[in-house]
mmCIF file of C-alpha atoms in Angstrom:
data_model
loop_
_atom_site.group_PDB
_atom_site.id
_atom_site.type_symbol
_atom_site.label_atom_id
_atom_site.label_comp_id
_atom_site.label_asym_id
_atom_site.label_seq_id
_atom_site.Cartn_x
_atom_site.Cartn_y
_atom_site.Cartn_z
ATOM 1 C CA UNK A 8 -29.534 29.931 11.460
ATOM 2 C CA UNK A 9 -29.687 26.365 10.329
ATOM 3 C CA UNK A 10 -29.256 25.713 6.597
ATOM 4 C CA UNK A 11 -32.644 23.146 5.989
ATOM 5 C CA UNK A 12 -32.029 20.514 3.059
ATOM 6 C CA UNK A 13 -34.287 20.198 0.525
ATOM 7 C CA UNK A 14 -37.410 22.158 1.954
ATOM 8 C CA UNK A 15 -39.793 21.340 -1.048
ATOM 9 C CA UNK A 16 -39.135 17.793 -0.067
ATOM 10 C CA UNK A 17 -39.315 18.030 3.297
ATOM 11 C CA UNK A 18 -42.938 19.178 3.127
ATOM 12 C CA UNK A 19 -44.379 16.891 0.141
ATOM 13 C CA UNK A 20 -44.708 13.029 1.434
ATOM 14 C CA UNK A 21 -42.830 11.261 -1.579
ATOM 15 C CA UNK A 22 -45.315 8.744 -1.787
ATOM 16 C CA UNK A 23 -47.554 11.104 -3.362
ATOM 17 C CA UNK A 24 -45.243 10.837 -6.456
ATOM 18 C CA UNK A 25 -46.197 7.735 -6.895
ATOM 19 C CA UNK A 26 -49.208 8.651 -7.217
ATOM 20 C CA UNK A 27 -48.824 11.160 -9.322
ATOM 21 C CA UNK A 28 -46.587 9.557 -11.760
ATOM 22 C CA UNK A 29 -49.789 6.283 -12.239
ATOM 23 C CA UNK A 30 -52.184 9.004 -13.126
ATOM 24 C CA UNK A 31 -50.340 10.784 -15.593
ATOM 25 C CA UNK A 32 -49.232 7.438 -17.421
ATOM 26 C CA UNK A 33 -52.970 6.070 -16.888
ATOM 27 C CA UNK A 34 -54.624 9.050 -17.479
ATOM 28 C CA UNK A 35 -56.980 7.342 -15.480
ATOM 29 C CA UNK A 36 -57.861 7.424 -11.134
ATOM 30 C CA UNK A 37 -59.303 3.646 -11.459
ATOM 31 C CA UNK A 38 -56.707 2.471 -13.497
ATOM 32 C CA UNK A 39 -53.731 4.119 -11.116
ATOM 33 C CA UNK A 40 -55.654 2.755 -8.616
ATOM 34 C CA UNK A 41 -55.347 -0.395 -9.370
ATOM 35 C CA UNK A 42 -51.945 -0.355 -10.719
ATOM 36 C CA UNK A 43 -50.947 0.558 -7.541
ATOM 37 C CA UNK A 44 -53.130 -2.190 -5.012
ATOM 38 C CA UNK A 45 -55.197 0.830 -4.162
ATOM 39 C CA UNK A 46 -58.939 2.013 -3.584
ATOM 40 C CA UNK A 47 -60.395 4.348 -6.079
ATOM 41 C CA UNK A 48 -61.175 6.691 -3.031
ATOM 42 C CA UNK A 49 -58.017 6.490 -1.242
ATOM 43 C CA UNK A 50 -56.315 7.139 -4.734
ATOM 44 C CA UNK A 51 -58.582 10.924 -4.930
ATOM 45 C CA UNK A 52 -57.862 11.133 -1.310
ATOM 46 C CA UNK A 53 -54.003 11.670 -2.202
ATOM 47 C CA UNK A 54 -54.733 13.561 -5.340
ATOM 48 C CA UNK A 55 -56.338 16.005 -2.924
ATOM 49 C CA UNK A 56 -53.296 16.025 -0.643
ATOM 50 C CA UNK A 57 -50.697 16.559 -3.588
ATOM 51 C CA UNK A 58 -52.990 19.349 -5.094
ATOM 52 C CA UNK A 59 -53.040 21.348 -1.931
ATOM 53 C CA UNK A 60 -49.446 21.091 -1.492
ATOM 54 C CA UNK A 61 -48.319 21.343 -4.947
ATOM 55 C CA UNK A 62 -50.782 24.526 -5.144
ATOM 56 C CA UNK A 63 -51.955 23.395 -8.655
ATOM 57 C CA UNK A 64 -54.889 21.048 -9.711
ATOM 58 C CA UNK A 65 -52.710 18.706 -11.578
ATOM 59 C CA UNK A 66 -55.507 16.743 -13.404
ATOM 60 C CA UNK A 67 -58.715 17.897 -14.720
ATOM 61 C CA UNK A 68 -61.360 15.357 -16.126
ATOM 62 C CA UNK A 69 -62.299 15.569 -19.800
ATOM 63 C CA UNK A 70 -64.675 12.873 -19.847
ATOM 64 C CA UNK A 71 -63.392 9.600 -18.906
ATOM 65 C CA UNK A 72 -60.055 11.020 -18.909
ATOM 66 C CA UNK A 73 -57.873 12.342 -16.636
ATOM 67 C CA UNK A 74 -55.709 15.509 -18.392
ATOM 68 C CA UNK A 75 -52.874 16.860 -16.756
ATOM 69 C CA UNK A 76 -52.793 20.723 -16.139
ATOM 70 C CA UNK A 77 -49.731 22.834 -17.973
ATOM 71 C CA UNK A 78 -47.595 23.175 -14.055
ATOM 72 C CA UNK A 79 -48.329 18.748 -14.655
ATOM 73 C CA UNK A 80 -46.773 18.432 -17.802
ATOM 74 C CA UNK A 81 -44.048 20.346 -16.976
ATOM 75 C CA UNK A 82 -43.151 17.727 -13.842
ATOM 76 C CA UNK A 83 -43.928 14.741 -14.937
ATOM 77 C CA UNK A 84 -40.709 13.871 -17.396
ATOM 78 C CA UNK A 85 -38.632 14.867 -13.965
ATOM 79 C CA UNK A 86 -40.715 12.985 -11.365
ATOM 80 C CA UNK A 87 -40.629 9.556 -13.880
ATOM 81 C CA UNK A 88 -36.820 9.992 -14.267
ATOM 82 C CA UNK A 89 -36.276 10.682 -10.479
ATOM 83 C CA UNK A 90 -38.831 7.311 -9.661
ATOM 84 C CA UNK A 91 -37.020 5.212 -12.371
ATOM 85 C CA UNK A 92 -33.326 6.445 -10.485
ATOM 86 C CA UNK A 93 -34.460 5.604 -7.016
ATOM 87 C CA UNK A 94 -36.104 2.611 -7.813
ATOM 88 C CA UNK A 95 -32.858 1.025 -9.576
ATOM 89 C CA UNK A 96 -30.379 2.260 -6.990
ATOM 90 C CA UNK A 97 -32.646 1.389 -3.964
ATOM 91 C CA UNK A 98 -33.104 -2.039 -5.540
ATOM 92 C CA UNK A 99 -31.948 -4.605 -2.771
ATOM 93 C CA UNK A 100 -28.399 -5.897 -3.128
ATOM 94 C CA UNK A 101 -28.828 -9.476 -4.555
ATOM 95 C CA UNK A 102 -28.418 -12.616 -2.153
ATOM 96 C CA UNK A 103 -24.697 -13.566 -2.604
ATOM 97 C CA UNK A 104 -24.324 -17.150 -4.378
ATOM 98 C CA UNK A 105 -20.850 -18.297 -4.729
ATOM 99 C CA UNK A 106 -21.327 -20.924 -7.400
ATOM 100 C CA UNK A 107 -22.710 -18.229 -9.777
ATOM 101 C CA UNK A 108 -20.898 -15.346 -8.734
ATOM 102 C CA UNK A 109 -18.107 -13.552 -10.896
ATOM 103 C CA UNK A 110 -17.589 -10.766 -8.150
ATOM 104 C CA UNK A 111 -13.688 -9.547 -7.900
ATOM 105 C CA UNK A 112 -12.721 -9.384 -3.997
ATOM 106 C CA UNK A 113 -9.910 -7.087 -3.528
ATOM 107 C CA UNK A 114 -7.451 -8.972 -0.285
ATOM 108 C CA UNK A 115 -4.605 -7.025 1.124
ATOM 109 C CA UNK A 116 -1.588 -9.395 1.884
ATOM 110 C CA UNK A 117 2.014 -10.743 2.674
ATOM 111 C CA UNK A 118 4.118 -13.354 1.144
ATOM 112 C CA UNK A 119 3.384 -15.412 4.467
ATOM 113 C CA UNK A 120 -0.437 -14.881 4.791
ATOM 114 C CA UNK A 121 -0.930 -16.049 0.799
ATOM 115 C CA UNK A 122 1.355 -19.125 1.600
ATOM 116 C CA UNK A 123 -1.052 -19.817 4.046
ATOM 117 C CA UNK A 124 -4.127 -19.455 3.355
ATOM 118 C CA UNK A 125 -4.462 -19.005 -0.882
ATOM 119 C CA UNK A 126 -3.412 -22.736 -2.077
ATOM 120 C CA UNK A 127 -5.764 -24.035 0.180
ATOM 121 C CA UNK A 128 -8.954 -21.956 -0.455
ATOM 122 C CA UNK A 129 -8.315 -22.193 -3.977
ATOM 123 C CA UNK A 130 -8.363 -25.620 -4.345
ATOM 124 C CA UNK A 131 -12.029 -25.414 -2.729
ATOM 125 C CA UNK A 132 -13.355 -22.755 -4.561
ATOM 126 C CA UNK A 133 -12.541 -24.066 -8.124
ATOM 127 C CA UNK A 134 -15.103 -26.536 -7.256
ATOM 128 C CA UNK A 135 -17.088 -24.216 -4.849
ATOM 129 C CA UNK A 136 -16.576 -20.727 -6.782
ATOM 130 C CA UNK A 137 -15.640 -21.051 -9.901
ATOM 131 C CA UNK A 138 -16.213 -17.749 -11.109
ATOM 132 C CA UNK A 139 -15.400 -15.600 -7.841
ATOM 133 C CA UNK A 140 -11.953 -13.628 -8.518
ATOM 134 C CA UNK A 141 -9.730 -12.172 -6.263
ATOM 135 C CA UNK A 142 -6.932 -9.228 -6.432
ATOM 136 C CA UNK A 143 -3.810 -10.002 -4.247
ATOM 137 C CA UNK A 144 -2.421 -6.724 -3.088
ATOM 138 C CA UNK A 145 0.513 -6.780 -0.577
ATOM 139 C CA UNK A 146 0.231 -4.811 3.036
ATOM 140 C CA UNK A 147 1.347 -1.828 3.166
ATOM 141 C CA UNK A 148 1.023 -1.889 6.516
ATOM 142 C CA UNK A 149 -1.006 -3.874 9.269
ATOM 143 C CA UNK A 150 -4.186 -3.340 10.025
ATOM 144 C CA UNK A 151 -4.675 -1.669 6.544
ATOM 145 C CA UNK A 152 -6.954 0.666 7.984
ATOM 146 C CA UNK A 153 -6.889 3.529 5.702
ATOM 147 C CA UNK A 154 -7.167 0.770 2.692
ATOM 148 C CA UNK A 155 -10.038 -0.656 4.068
ATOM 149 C CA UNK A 156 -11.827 2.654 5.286
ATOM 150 C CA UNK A 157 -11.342 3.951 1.761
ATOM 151 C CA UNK A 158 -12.454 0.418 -0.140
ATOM 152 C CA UNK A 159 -9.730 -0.084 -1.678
ATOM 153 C CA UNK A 160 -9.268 -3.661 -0.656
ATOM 154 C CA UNK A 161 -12.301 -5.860 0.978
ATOM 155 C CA UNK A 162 -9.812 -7.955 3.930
ATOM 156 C CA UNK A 163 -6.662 -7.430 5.056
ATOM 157 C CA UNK A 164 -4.847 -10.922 6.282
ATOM 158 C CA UNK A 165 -2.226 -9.016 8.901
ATOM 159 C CA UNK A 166 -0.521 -9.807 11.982
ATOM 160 C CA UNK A 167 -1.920 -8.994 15.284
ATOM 161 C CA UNK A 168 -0.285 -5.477 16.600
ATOM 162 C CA UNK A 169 -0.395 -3.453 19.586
ATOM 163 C CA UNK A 170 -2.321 -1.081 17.572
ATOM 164 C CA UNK A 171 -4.941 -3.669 16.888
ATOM 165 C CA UNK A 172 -7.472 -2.220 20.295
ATOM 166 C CA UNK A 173 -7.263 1.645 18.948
ATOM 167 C CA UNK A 174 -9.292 1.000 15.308
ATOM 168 C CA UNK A 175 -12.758 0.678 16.560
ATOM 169 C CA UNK A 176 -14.024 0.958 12.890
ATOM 170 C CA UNK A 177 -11.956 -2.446 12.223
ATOM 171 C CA UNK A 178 -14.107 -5.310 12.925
ATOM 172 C CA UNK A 179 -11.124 -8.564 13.565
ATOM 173 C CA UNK A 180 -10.971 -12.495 13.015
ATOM 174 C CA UNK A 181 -8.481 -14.313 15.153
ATOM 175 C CA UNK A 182 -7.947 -16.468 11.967
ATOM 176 C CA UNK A 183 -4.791 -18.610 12.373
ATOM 177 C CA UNK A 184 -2.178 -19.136 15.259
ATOM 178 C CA UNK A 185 0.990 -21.224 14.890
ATOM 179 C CA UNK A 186 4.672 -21.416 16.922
ATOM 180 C CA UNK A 187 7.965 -19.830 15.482
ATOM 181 C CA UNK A 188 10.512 -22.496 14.457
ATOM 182 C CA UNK A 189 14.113 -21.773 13.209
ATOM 183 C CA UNK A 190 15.211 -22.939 9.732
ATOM 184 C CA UNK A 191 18.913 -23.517 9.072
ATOM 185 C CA UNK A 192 20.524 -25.030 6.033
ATOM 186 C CA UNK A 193 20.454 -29.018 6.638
ATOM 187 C CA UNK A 194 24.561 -29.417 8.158
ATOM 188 C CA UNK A 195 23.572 -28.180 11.370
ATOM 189 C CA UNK A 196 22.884 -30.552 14.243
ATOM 190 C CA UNK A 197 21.349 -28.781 17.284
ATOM 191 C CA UNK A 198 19.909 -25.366 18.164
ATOM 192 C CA UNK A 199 20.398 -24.501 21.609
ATOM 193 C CA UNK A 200 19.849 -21.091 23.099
ATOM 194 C CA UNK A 201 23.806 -19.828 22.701
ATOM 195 C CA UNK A 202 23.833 -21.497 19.012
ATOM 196 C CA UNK A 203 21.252 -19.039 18.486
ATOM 197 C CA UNK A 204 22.681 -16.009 19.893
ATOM 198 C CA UNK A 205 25.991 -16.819 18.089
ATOM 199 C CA UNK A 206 24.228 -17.027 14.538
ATOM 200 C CA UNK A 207 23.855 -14.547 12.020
ATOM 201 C CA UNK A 208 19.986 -14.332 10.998
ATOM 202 C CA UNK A 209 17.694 -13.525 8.149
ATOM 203 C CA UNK A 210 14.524 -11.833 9.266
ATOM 204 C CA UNK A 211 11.377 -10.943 6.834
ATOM 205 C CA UNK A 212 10.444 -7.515 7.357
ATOM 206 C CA UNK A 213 7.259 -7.099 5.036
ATOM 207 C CA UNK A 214 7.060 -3.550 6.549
ATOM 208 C CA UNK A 215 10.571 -2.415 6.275
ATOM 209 C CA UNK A 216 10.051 -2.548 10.177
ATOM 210 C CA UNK A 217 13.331 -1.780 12.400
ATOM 211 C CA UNK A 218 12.470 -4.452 15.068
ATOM 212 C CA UNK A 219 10.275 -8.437 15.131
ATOM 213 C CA UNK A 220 8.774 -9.491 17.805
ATOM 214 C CA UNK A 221 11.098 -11.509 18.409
ATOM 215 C CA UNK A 222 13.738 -8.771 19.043
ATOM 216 C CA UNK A 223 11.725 -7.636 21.147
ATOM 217 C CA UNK A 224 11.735 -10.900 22.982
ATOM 218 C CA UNK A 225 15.202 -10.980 23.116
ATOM 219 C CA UNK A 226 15.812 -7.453 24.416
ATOM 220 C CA UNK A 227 13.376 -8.120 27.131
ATOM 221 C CA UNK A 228 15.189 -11.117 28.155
ATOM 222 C CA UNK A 229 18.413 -9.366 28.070
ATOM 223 C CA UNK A 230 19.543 -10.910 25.084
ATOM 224 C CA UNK A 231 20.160 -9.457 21.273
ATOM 225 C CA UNK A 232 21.014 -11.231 18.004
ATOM 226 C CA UNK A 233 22.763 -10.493 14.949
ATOM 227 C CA UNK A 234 21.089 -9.751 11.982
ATOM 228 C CA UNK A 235 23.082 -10.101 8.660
ATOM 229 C CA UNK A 236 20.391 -9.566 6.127
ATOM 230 C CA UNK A 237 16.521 -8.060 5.888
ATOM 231 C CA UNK A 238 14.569 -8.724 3.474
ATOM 232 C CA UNK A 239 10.525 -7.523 2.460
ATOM 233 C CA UNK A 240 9.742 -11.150 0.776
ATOM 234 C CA UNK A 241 10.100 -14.475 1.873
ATOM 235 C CA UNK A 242 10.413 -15.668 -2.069
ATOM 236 C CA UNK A 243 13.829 -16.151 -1.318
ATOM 237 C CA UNK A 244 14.758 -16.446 1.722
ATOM 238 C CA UNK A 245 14.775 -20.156 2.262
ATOM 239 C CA UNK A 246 17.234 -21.010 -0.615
ATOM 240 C CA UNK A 247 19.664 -18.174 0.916
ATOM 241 C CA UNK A 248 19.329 -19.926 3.966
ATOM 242 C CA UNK A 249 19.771 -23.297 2.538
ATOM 243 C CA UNK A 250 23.305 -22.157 1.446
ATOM 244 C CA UNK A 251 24.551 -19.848 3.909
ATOM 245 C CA UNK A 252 25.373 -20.278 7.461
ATOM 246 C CA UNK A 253 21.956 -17.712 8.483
ATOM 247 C CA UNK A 254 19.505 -18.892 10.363
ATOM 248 C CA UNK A 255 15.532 -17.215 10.010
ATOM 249 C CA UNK A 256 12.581 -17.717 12.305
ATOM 250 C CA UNK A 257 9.359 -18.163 11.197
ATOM 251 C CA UNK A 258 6.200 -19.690 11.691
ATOM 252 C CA UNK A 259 5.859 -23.877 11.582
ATOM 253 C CA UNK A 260 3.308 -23.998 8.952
ATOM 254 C CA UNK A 261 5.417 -21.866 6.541
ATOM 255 C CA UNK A 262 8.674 -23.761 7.592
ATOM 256 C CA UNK A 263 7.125 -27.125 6.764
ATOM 257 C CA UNK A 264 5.597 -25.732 3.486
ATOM 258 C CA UNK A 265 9.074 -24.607 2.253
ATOM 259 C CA UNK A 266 10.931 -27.764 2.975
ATOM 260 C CA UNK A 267 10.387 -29.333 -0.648
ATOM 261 C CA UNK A 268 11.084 -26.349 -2.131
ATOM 262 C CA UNK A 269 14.591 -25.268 -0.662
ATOM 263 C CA UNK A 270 17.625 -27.954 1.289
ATOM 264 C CA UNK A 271 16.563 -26.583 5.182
ATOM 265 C CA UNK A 272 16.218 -28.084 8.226
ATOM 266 C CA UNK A 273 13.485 -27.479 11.124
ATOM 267 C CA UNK A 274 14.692 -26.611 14.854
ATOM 268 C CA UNK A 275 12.104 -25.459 17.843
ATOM 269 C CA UNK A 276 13.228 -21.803 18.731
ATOM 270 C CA UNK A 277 14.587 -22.008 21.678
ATOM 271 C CA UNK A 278 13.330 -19.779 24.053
ATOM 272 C CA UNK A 279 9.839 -18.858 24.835
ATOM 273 C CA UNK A 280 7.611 -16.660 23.039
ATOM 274 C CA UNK A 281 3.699 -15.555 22.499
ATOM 275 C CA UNK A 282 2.253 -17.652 19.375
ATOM 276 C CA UNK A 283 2.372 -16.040 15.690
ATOM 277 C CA UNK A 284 -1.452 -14.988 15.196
ATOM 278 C CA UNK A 285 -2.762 -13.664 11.663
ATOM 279 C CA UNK A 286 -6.067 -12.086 11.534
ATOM 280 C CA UNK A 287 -8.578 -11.271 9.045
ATOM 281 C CA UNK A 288 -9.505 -7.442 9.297
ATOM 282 C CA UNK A 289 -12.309 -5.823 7.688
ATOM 283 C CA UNK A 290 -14.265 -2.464 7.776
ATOM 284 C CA UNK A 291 -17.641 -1.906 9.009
ATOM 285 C CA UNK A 292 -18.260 0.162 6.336
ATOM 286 C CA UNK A 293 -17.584 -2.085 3.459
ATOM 287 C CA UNK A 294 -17.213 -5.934 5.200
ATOM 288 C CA UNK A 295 -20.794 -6.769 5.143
ATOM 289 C CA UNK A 296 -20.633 -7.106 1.380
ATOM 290 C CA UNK A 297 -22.578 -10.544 0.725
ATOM 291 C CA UNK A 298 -18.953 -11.566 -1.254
ATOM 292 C CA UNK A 299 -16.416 -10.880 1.886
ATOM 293 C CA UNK A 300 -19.400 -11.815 4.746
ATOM 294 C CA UNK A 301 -19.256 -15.243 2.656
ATOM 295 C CA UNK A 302 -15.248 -15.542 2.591
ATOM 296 C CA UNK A 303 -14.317 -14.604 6.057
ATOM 297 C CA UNK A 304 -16.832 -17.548 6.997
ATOM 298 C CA UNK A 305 -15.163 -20.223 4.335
ATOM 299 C CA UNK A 306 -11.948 -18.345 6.216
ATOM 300 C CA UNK A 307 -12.753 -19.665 9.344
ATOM 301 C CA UNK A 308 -14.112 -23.477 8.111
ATOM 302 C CA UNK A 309 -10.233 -23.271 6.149
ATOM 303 C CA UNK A 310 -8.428 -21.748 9.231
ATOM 304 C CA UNK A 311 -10.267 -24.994 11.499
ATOM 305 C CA UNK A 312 -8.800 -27.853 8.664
ATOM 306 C CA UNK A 313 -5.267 -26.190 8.831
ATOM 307 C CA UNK A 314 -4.663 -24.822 12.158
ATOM 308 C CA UNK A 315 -2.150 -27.181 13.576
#
C-alpha cells in the first residue's frame, strides 16, 4: 500500500491558514477581513470550513472580540512561523540587473577558452557589470556534466565532442568556431604537408587525452605524426615552441593572440580538417539563473564581434 505524504495537509486547503493566522493577530473577523481584501461573510464562511476540519471551534466571541480556543493557542506560534518560512522562500527570485548585481558566477574552463573569451568580456563588463564576479575553474572534462548537474559551476566553455548528442539534460551554445593553424618558431619558411609529417609536435592536452582530433585526422588519412611533448596548459607552450624546432596546432584566434607574447610564426595547416568549435554548456536545472541566462546572451553579442 502506498505511503500518502502529509495526510493532515492533504485534507486542509492551506489557504485557510491564512485565514486563521489574520484572526488570531486581529482578534477581529472585520479586521482579518479586511487585512486580507476580503468580505466579512466570505471571511466566517472559511472560519466555518477550518472549524469543521480542524474539529475545534478555534475562536469564540467575547464581545467585540474574537478569543482563540486552548487547541488555537496551541497552533498559532507554528502556523505564523510556517507562513513567515513559506512566504520568504517562495518570494520570487529578483529580476537580474547587471549594473547592480554582485552575484559570483561559477565558469568551468581551459587555458584556450579564457584566452578567448575572458579579456574581451571583461573589458565590457567593468563598464557594464561592475560588481558581477566570476570563479574560473578549469575542465575537468568536456561537457562538465556531472559539474553542472551538481551546481558546482554555472557554464562550462568546452569543445564540441562526440558525446555532446547523449546529455539531454545539457542545454548547448554553438559559441565560437575558428580554423587550426600551425605555429613554428620564426626560422622556418614553408609548411607543406611532408614538412609536417617530418616535424616533431607539441600538442595541448587539457584532458590528459591520448589522441586530438587532429590525430585522428591523420590516422584516417593514413598518415601519423610525431609527438615529442604533451602538455595540460598552453601557458607555455608558445615560448617552447619559439625556441625549439616543435611545431603545435591550434586555433587562429589563439595563434594570433600569442604572437606578441612569444618569437612564432603562423602557417595554414596543411591538410583539411572540420573547424575548432567551443560551446557554452549549461544545465537545465541550474542555467536559467537570471545571472548565467544574462551571460550566455552577452556570450553570444561577444562571440558575433570576435568570430573571425
Amino acid at each position: 500500500m502506498m505511503n500518502i505524504m502529509h495526510p493532515a495537509l492533504r485534507r486542509l486547503d492551506l489557504n485557510l491558514l491564512l485565514i486563521f493566522d489574520a484572526i488570531y493577530r486581529h482578534s477581529s473577523v472585520r479586521l482579518a477581513a479586511d487585512e486580507l481584501a476580503m468580505s466579512t461573510s466570505a471571511l466566517s464562511h472559511a472560519l466555518s470550513r477550518l472549524r469543521t476540519a480542524l474539529n475545534d471551534p478555534l475562536f469564540y466571541r467575547e464581545g467585540y472580540r474574537m478569543c482563540p480556543s486552548v487547541y488555537a493557542t496551541q497552533l498559532a506560534p507554528s502556523i505564523a512561523s510556517a507562513l513567515k518560512l513559506l512566504n520568504q522562500e517562495l518570494t520570487p527570485q529578483p529580476e537580474f540587473i547587471a549594473a547592480e548585481s554582485s552575484d559570483c558566477i561559477q565558469v568551468a574552463i581551459t587555458d584556450f577558452t579564457a584566452l578567448c573569451i575572458f579579456p574581451a568580456l571583461m573589458h565590457q563588463l567593468q563598464h557594464e557589470a561592475p560588481g558581477l564576479r566570476f570563479e574560473l575553474r578549469y575542465l575537468p572534462h568536456s561537457p562538465a556534466l556531472t559539474e553542472l548537474l551538481a551546481g558546482e559551476v554555472d557554464l562550462a566553455l568546452g569543445f564540441s565532442t562526440p558525446e555532446d548528442l547523449q546529455h539531454q539534460e545539457l542545454e548547448e551554445i554553438n559559441w565560437f568556431e575558428d580554423e587550426y593553424v600551425v605555429i613554428s618558431n620564426p626560422r622556418r619558411t614553408q609548411l607543406t604537408l611532408e614538412d609536417y609529417l617530418t616535424a616533431r609536435h607539441l600538442v595541448i592536452t587539457p584532458w590528459n587525452e591520448k589522441r586530438g582530433v587532429l590525430d585522428i585526422q591523420l590516422e584516417q588519412m593514413g598518415y601519423s605524426r610525431q609527438i615529442a611533448l604533451k602538455t595540460p596548459s598552453m601557458l607555455s607552450a608558445p615560448f617552447i615552441v619559439a625556441q625549439s624546432d616543435l611545431l603545435m596546432a591550434l586555433p587562429r584566434y589563439a595563434a594570433e593572440k600569442l604572437i606578441p607574447a612569444a618569437s612564432i610564426k603562423i602557417f595554414p595547416l596543411p591538410f583539411a580538417i572540420s573547424p575548432f568549435e567551443v560551446k557554452i554548456y549549461s544545465h537545465k536545472r541550474s542555467g536559467q539563473r537570471g545571472a548565467t541566462k544574462w551571460l550566455k546572451a552577452k556570450l553570444q553579442t561577444l562571440a558575433d564581434e570576435i568570430n573571425p
